[in-house]
XYZ file of C-alpha atoms in Angstrom:
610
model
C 1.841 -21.548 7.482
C -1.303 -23.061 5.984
C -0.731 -26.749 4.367
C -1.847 -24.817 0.276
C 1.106 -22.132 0.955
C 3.969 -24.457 2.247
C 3.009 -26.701 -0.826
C 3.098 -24.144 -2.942
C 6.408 -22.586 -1.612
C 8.142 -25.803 -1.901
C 7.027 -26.455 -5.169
C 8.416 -23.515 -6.385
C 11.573 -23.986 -4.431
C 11.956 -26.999 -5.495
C 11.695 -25.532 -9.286
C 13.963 -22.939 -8.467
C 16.953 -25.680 -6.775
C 17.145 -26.715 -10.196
C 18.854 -23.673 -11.430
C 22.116 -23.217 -8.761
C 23.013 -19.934 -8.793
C 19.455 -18.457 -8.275
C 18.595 -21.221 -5.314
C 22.060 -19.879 -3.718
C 20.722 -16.280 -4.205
C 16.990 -17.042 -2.852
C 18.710 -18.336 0.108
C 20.757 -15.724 0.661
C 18.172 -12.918 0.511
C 15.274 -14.797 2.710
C 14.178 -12.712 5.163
C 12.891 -14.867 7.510
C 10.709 -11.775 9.152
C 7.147 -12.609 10.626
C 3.670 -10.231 9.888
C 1.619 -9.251 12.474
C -1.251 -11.167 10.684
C -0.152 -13.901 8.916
C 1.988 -17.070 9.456
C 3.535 -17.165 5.758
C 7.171 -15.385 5.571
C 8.401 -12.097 3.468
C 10.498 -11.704 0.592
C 12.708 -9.347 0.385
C 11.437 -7.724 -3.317
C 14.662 -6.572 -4.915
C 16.726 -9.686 -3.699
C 14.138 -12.078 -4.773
C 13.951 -10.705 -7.878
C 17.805 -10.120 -8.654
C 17.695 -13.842 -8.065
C 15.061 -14.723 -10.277
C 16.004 -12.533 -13.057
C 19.338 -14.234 -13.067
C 20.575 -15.909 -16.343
C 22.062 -19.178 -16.062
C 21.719 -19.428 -19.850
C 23.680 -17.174 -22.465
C 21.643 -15.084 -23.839
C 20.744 -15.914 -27.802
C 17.952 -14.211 -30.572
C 17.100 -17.859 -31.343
C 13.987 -19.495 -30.065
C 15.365 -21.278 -26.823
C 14.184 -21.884 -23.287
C 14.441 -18.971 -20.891
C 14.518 -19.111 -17.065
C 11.399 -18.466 -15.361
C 10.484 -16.000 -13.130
C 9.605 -17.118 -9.131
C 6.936 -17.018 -8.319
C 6.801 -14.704 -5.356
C 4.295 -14.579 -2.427
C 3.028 -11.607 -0.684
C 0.906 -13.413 1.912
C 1.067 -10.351 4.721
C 1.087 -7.181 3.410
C 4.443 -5.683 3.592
C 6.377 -4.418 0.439
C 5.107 -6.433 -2.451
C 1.870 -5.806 -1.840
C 2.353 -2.052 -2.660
C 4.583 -2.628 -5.622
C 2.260 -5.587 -7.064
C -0.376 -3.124 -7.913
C -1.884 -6.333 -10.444
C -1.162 -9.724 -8.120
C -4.078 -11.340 -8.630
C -5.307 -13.693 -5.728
C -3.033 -16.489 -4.674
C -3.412 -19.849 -6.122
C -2.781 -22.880 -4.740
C -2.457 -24.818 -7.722
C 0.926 -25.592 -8.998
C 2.477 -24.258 -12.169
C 3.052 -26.713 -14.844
C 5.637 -26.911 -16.885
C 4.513 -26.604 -20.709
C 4.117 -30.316 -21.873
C 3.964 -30.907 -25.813
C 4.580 -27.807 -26.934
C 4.311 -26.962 -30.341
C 5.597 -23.555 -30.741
C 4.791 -21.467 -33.952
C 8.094 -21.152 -36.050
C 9.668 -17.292 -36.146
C 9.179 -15.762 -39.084
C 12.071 -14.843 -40.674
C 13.870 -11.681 -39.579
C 14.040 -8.685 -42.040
C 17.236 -7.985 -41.587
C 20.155 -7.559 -38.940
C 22.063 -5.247 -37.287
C 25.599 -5.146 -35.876
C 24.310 -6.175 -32.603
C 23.309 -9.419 -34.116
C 19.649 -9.678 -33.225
C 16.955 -9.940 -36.118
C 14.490 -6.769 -37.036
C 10.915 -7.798 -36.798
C 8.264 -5.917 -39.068
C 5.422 -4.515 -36.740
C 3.149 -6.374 -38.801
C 4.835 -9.710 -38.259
C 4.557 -8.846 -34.260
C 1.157 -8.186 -34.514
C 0.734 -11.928 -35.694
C 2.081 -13.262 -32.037
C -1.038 -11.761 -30.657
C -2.932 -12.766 -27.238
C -4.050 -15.990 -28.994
C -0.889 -16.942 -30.395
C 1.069 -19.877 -28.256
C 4.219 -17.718 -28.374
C 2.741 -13.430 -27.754
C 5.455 -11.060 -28.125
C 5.227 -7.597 -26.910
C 7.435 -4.477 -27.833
C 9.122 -1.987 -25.053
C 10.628 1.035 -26.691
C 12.192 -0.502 -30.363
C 12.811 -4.302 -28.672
C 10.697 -7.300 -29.224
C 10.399 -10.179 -26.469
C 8.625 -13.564 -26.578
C 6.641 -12.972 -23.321
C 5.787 -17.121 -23.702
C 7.202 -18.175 -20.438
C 7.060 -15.537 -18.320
C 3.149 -15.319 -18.710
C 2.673 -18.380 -16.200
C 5.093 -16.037 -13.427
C 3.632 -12.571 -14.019
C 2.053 -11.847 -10.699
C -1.175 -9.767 -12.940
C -1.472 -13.126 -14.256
C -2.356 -13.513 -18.332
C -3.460 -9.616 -18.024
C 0.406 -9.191 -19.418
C -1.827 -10.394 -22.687
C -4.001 -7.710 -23.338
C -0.790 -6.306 -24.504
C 0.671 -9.541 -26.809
C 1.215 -8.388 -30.563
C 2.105 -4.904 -29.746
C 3.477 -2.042 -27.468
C 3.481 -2.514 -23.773
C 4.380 0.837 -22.756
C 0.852 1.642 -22.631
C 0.006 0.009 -20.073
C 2.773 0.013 -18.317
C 2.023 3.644 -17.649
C -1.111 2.466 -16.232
C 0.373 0.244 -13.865
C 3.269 2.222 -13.055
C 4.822 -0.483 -10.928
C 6.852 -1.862 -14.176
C 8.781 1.079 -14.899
C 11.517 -0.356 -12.274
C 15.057 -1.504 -13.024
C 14.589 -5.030 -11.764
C 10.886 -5.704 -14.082
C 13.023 -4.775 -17.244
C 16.280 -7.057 -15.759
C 12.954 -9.634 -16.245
C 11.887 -8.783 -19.192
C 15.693 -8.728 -20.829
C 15.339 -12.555 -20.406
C 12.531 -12.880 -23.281
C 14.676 -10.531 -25.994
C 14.090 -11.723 -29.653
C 14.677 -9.144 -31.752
C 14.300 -5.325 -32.337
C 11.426 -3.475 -34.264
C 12.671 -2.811 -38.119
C 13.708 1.022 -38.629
C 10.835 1.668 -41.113
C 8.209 1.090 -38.492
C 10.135 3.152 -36.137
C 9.732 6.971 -35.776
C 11.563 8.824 -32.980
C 13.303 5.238 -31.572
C 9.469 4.010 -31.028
C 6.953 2.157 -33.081
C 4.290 4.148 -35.447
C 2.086 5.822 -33.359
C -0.980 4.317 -35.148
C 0.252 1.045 -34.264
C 0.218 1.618 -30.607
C -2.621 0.487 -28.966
C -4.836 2.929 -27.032
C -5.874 0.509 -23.886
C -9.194 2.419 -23.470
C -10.467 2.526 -26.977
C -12.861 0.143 -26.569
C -14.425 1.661 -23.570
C -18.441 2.283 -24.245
C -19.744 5.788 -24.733
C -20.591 7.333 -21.611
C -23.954 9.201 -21.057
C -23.256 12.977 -21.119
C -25.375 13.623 -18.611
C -22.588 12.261 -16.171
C -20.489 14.472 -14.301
C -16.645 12.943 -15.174
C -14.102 13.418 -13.310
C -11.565 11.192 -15.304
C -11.629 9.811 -18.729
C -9.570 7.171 -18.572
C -9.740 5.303 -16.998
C -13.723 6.217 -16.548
C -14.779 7.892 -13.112
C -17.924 9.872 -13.734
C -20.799 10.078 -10.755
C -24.795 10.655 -11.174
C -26.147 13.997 -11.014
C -27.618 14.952 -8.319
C -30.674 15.712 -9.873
C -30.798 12.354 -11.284
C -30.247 11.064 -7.986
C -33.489 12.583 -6.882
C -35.795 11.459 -9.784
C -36.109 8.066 -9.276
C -35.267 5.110 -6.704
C -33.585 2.942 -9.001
C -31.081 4.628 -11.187
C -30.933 4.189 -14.623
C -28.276 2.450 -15.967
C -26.659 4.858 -18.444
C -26.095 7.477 -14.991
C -25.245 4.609 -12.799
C -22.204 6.561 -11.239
C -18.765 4.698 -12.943
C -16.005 3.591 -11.272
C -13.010 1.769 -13.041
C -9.595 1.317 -11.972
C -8.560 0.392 -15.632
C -9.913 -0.016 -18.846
C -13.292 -2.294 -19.532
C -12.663 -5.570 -20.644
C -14.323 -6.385 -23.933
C -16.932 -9.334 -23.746
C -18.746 -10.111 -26.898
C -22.389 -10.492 -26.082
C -22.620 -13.824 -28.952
C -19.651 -15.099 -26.335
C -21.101 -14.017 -22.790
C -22.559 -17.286 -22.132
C -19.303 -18.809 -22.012
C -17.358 -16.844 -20.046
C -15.760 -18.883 -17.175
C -15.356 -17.935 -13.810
C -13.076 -20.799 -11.915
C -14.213 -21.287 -8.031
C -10.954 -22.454 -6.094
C -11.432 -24.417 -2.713
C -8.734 -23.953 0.285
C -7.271 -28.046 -0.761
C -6.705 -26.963 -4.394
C -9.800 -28.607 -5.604
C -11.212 -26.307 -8.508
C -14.430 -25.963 -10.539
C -14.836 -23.729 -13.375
C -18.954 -22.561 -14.170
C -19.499 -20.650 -17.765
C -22.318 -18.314 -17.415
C -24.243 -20.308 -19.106
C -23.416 -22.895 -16.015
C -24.840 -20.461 -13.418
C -28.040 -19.716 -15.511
C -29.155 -23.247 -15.984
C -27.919 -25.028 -12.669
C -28.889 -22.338 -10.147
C -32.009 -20.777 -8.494
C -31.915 -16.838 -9.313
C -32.546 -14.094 -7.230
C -33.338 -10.286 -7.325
C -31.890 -7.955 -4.649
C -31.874 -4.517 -4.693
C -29.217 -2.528 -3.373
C -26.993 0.441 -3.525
C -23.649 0.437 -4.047
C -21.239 3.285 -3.397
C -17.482 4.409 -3.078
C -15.751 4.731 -0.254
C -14.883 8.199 -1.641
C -18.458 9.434 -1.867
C -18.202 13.077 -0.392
C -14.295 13.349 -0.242
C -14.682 16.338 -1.646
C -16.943 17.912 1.392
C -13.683 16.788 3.274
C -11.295 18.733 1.485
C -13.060 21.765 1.490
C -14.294 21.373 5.478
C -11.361 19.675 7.037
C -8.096 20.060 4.355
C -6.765 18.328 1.218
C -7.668 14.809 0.836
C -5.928 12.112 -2.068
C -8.347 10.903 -4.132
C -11.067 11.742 -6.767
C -13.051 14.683 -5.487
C -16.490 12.597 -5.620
C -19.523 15.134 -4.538
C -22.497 13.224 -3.783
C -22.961 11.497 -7.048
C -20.452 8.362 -6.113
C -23.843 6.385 -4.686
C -26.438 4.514 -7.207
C -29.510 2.332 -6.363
C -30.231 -0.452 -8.787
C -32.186 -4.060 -9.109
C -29.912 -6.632 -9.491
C -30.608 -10.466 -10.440
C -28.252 -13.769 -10.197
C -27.406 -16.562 -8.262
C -26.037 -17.005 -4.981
C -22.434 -17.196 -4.668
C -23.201 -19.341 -1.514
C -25.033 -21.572 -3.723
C -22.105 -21.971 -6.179
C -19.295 -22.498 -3.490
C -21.253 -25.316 -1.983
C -21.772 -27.231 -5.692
C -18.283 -26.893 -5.852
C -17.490 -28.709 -2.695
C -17.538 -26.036 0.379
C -19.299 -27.317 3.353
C -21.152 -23.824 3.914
C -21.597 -25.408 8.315
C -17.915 -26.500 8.550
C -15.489 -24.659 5.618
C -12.765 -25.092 7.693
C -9.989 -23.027 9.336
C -8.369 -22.296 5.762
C -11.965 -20.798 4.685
C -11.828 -17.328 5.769
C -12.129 -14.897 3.123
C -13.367 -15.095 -0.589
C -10.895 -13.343 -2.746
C -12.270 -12.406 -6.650
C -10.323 -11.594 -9.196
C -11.507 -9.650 -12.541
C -10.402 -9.894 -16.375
C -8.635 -5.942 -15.925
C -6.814 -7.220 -13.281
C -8.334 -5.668 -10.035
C -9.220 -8.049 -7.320
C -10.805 -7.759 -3.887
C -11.954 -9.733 -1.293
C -15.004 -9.808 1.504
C -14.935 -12.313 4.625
C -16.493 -15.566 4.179
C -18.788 -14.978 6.966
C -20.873 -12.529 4.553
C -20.771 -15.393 1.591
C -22.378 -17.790 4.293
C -25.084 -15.858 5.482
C -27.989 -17.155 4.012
C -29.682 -13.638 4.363
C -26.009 -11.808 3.222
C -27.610 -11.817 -0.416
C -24.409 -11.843 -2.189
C -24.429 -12.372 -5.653
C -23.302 -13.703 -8.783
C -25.141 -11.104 -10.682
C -25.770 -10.964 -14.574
C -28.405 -8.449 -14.916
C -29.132 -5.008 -13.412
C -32.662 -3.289 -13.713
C -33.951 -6.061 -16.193
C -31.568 -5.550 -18.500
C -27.920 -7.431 -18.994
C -25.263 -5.625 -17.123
C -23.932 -2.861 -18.927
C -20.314 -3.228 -19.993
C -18.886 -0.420 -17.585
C -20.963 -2.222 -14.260
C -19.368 -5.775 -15.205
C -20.665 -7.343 -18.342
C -21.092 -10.320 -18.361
C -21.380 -11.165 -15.014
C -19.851 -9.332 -11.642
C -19.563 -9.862 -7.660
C -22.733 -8.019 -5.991
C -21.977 -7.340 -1.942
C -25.355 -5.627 -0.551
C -24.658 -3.370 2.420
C -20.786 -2.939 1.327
C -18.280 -0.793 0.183
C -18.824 -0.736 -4.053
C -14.575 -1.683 -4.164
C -15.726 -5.199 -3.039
C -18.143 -5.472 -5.874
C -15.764 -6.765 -8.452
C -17.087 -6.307 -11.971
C -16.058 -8.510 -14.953
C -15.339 -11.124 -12.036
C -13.732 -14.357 -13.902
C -11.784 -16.398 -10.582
C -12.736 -16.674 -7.212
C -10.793 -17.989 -4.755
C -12.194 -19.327 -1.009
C -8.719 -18.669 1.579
C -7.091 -18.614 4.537
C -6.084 -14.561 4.156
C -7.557 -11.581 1.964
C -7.125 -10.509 -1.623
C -3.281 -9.791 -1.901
C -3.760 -7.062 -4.207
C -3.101 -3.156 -3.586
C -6.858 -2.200 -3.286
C -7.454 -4.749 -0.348
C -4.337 -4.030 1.285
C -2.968 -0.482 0.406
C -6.426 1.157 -0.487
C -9.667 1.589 1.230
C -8.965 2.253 4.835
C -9.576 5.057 7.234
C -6.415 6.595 9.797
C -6.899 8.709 12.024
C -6.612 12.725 11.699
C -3.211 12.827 12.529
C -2.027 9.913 11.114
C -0.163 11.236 8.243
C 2.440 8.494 7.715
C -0.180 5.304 6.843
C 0.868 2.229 8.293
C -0.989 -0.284 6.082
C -1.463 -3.324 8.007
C -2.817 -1.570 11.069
C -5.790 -1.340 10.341
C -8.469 -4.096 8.848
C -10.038 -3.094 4.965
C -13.175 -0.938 4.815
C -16.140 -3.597 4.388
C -20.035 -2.544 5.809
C -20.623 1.055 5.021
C -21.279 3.623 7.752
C -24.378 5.639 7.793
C -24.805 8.733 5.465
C -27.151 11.467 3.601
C -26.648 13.753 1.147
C -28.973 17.136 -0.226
C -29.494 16.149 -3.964
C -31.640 18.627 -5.034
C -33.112 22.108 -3.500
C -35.521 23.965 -5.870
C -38.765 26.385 -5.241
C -42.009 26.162 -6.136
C -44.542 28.276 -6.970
C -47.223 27.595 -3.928
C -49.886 29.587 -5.326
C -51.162 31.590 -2.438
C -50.242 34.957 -1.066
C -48.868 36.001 2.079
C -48.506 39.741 4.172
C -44.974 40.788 4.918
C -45.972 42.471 7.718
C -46.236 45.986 5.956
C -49.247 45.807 4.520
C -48.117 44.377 1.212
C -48.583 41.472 -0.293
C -45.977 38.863 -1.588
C -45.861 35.729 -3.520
C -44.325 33.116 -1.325
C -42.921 30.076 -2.860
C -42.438 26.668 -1.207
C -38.680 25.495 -1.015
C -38.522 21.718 -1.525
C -35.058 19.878 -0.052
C -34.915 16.351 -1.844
C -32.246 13.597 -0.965
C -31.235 10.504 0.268
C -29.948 8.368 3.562
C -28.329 5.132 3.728
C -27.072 2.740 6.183
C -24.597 -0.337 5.160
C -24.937 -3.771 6.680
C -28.303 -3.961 6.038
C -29.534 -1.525 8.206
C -32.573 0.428 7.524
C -32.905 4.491 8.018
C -34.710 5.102 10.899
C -34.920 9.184 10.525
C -33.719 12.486 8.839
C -33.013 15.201 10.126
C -33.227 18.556 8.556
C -31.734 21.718 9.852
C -32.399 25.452 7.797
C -29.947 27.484 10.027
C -26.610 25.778 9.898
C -27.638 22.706 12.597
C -29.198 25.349 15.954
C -32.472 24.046 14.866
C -33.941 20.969 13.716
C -36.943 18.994 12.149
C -37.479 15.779 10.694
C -37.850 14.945 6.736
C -40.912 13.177 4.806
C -39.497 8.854 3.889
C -40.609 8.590 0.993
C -42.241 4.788 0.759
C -40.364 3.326 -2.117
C -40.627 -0.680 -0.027
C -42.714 -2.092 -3.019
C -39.367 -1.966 -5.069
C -37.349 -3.144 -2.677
C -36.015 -6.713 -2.766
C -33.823 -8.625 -0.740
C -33.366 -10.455 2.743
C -32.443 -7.187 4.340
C -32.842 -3.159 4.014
C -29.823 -2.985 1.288
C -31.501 0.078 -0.917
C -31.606 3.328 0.374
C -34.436 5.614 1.692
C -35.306 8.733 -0.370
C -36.739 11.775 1.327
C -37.973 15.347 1.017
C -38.502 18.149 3.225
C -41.057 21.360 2.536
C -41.358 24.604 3.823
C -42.168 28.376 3.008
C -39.685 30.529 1.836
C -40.749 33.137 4.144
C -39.998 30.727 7.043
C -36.408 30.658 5.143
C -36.047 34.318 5.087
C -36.753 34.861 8.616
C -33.667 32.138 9.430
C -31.591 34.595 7.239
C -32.605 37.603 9.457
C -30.918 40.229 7.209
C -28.845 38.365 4.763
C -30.457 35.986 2.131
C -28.364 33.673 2.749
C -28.445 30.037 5.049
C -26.685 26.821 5.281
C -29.060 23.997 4.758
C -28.027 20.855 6.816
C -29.161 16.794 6.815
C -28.333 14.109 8.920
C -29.408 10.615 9.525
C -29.938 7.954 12.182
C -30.381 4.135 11.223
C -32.489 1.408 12.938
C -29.313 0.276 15.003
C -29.115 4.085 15.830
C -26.199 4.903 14.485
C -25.997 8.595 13.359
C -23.662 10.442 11.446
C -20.574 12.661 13.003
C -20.960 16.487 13.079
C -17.406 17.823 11.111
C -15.406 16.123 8.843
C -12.141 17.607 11.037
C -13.234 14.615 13.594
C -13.237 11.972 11.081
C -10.274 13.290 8.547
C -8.100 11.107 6.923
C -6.135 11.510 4.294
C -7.620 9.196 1.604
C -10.859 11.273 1.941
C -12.712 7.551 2.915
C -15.818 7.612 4.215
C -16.770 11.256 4.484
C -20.150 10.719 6.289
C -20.154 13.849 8.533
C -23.365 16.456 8.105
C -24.039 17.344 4.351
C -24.026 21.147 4.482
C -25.633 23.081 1.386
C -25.731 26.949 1.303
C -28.473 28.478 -0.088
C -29.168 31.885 -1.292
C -32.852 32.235 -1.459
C -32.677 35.796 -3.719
C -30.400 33.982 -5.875
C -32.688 30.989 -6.641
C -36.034 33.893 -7.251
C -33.820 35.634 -9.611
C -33.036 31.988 -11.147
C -36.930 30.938 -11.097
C -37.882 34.242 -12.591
C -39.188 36.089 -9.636
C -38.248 39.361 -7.525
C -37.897 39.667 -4.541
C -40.863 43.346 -3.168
């Protein structure tokens, strides 16, 4: 067990011996069972929380301590880490205890009931908001004083977002609450009960419940959604094949939660604290990172693991997950500083970090957190970056405004957006997306065994069709019976793209289902590339007469289109998606496949066919 964990584990222990009956129940629960991958120990989740949830303390409506919550680590994996859908990454700084505390006095209750507890007016909850010193939430017609167990809540002082009114909605976000032993918790911090005249149906006034997504931006119609809330909406294909950077307002979207409002007069001081593996922490404002620190432009794509699920669901069998097409991929310019710059101001040796230095774990203000190896942080040409602007503009608000994690060559769920801790550590991002998210199991591997397998990171190679249209080629052509026909040209437009910094090396195109083969025009886009390595992708097209088409399609009108793509390491992409299915629909790389009906797209371009 690393030297931060023990420390912290006795610290809390030691917190926790105070308090006899729940030390006697931590002790009896301990499991002292070992991970395949780390040296820190399990907890068994409904023991350790029976214990911590236990009152050594009558219960009263007045304003008195409460027992906290333990802490609990989830250092390997195991059960927590699929329950704590919200841990942030673990710190190795201790909790303190609340010293001079000047709590704002309860207002005084409306009125009470026969069970003796006072009835709060919504209005006077609303006043314990998240910048009060004592926030309140309500669940179902109860109020609690949330003040202690803020410091213990494993999402960290996300639990806020909700202080001064209803937590249920976002607790049906992150379902993970709606258990027995989270409201055994929350029974701790009772204060009171909601008054009856801002109750209807046993709840508070629906327009007093908060809508966690209202503040969300408006999205560009143009995007093709596939959820509203929380946002998942990829670029049109069509868009895709326009331009090499893509605009910002059809950047394809993905959000886990709601976006995290960031005023823009405020954006300069937003903090993001840098922990070290001793404990030693710096925080930087924005600001900070601006002034202190050289900036750099890289451009690079970034893309879902999911991109093309849907090609495996309809060519291998049903996958879990948002039926991306091709659209889950974007190109853009992005400009910051170094995050290996910032990690060595703030006391990292970047030739010696140590044993404890072995992933970066980042953490963002909605709660989602990831991590990447600390090799790719150290790389001087790894290009990751602090980044604060994206096509010479400030980062819009659903790509990370004000500032978010930029990791050329891997998967986008790395990328954190709204990014606000980091910490440098001796394991990987505890949270569900690192550990219970993001991985690839074999075709028959139905039952998922989590920690088998390491997190998706460097992106395989890939290509997509984005666009297949005709045009009009101006010349005539015999059909053999004398005759004469218009022939048009059809034009196959798309793009190819290697992770790890590897550049595309070649496209292939098929026009008869993959029997026959040729290779597809790179379009030269280098003079807008930037960046210590190939991060963007390569665009290409491919031309040909539509006569050449119709003799593929012998009789019918009718062909499957096909691309593939080899990088400069030579890696190419897999023929089926049957030989690469998993479940999750993650990295769907096989063959794109596009049919095409040639008499459909005449009709559509307003020809006939003689």
């Amino acid at each position: 067990m690393s030297l931060p964990v023990s420390r912290q584990l006795g610290l809390d222990l030691l917190r926790v011996a105070k308090r006899p009956r729940p030390t006697m129940r931590f002790f009896e629960t301990f499991e002292a069972r070992h991970s395949g991958n780390s040296c820190a120990r399990f907890f068994h989740f409904q023991s350790v929380f029976r214990a911590a949830s236990s009152k050594c303390l009558p219960k009263t409506s007045s304003h008195t301590p409460r027992l906290r919550t333990l802490p609990v680590l989830a250092a390997g994996g195991g059960l927590l880490t699929i329950l704590f859908s919200v841990l942030q990454p673990v710190t190795h700084e201790p909790l303190e205890e609340p010293r001079g505390a000047n709590p704002l006095p309860n207002p005084a209750p409306s009125n009470n009931d026969e069970d003796g507890l006072p009835r709060y007016r919504l209005s006077e909850v609303k006043e314990h908001g998240p910048k009060s010193e004592n926030p309140w939430v309500i669940y179902e017609d109860k109020v609690y004083d949330i003040t202690e167990w803020v410091p213990a809540h494993p999402g960290g002082e996300v639990i806020l977002r909700a202080a001064g009114g209803s937590i249920e909605p976002y607790w049906n976000i992150f379902s993970i609450h709606k258990s027995p032993y989270v409201r055994e918790i929350l029974e701790q911090y009772l204060v009171g009960k909601v008054h009856p005249d801002d109750l209807e149906n046993g709840r508070p006034l629906q327009d007093h419940i908060e809508d966690p997504f209202e503040s969300d931006p408006v999205r560009d119609p143009r995007l093709k959604m596939h959820t509203e809330k929380p946002c998942n909406a990829e670029t049109p294909g069509e868009v895709l094949a326009e331009s090499f950077l893509t605009p910002n307002e059809v950047f394809y979207v993905r959000n886990h939660m709601w976006v995290p409002v960031v005023e823009e007069s405020e954006a300069d001081d937003h903090n993001i604290t840098v922990e070290l593996p001793d404990g030693d922490s710096r925080t930087y404002s924005i600001k900070d990172l601006k002034t202190r620190f050289k900036q750099y432009t890289v451009t690079a794509v970034l893309q879902c693991s999911g991109n093309r699920r849907n090609d495996m669901t309809r060519l291998a069998k049903k996958t879990n997950g948002l039926q991306w097409t091709v659209g889950a991929i974007s190109c853009a310019k992005w400009e910051g500083v170094r995050l290996r710059d910032v990690l060595a101001d703030a006391g990292l040796s970047l030739e010696d970090p140590g044993e404890d230095a072995q992933h970066v774990q980042f953490s963002g203000l909605e709660a989602y957190g990831a991590s990447i190896p600390i090799s790719s942080v150290l790389d001087p040409f790894g290009d990751v970056l602090l980044a604060f602007k994206m096509n010479d503009a400030p980062l819009p608000r659903d790509h990370g405004f004000p500032v978010r994690v930029i990791v050329p060559g891997h998967v986008a769920a790395r990328c954190v957006k709204w990014v606000n801790k980091i910490v440098v550590s001796d394991e990987e991002s505890n949270t569900t997306w690192q550990r219970r998210d993001y991985k690839c199991f074999g075709p028959n591997e139905v039952k998922q065994d989590w920690d088998k397998y390491k997190a998706i990171q460097v992106m395989p190679v890939t290509s997509a069709i984005t666009r297949t249209r005709l045009k009009h080629a101006g010349r005539r052509l015999g059909d053999g019976t004398g005759d004469s026909v218009e022939d048009s040209v059809v034009q196959i437009e798309g793009y190819a793209y290697s992770g790890g910094g590897r550049e595309i090396q070649r496209v292939d195109i098929s026009l008869d289902g993959g029997e026959t083969w040729d290779q597809a025009q790179l379009i030269d886009d280098t003079q807008l590339e930037r960046g210590s390595k190939a991060w963007c992708w390569k665009r290409w097209k491919y031309e040909t007469g539509l006569s050449e088409v119709a003799k593929i399609s012998k009789s019918d009108s009718k062909t499957t289109l096909v691309v593939k793509a080899t990088d400069d390491a030579y890696n190419t992409q897999p023929e089926t998606h049957k030989s690469i299915y998993n479940l999750r629909g993650n990295l769907a790389t096989a063959w794109h496949r596009v049919d095409f009906d040639y008499a459909t797209a005449l009709r559509a371009s307003g020809k006939s066919k003689n």
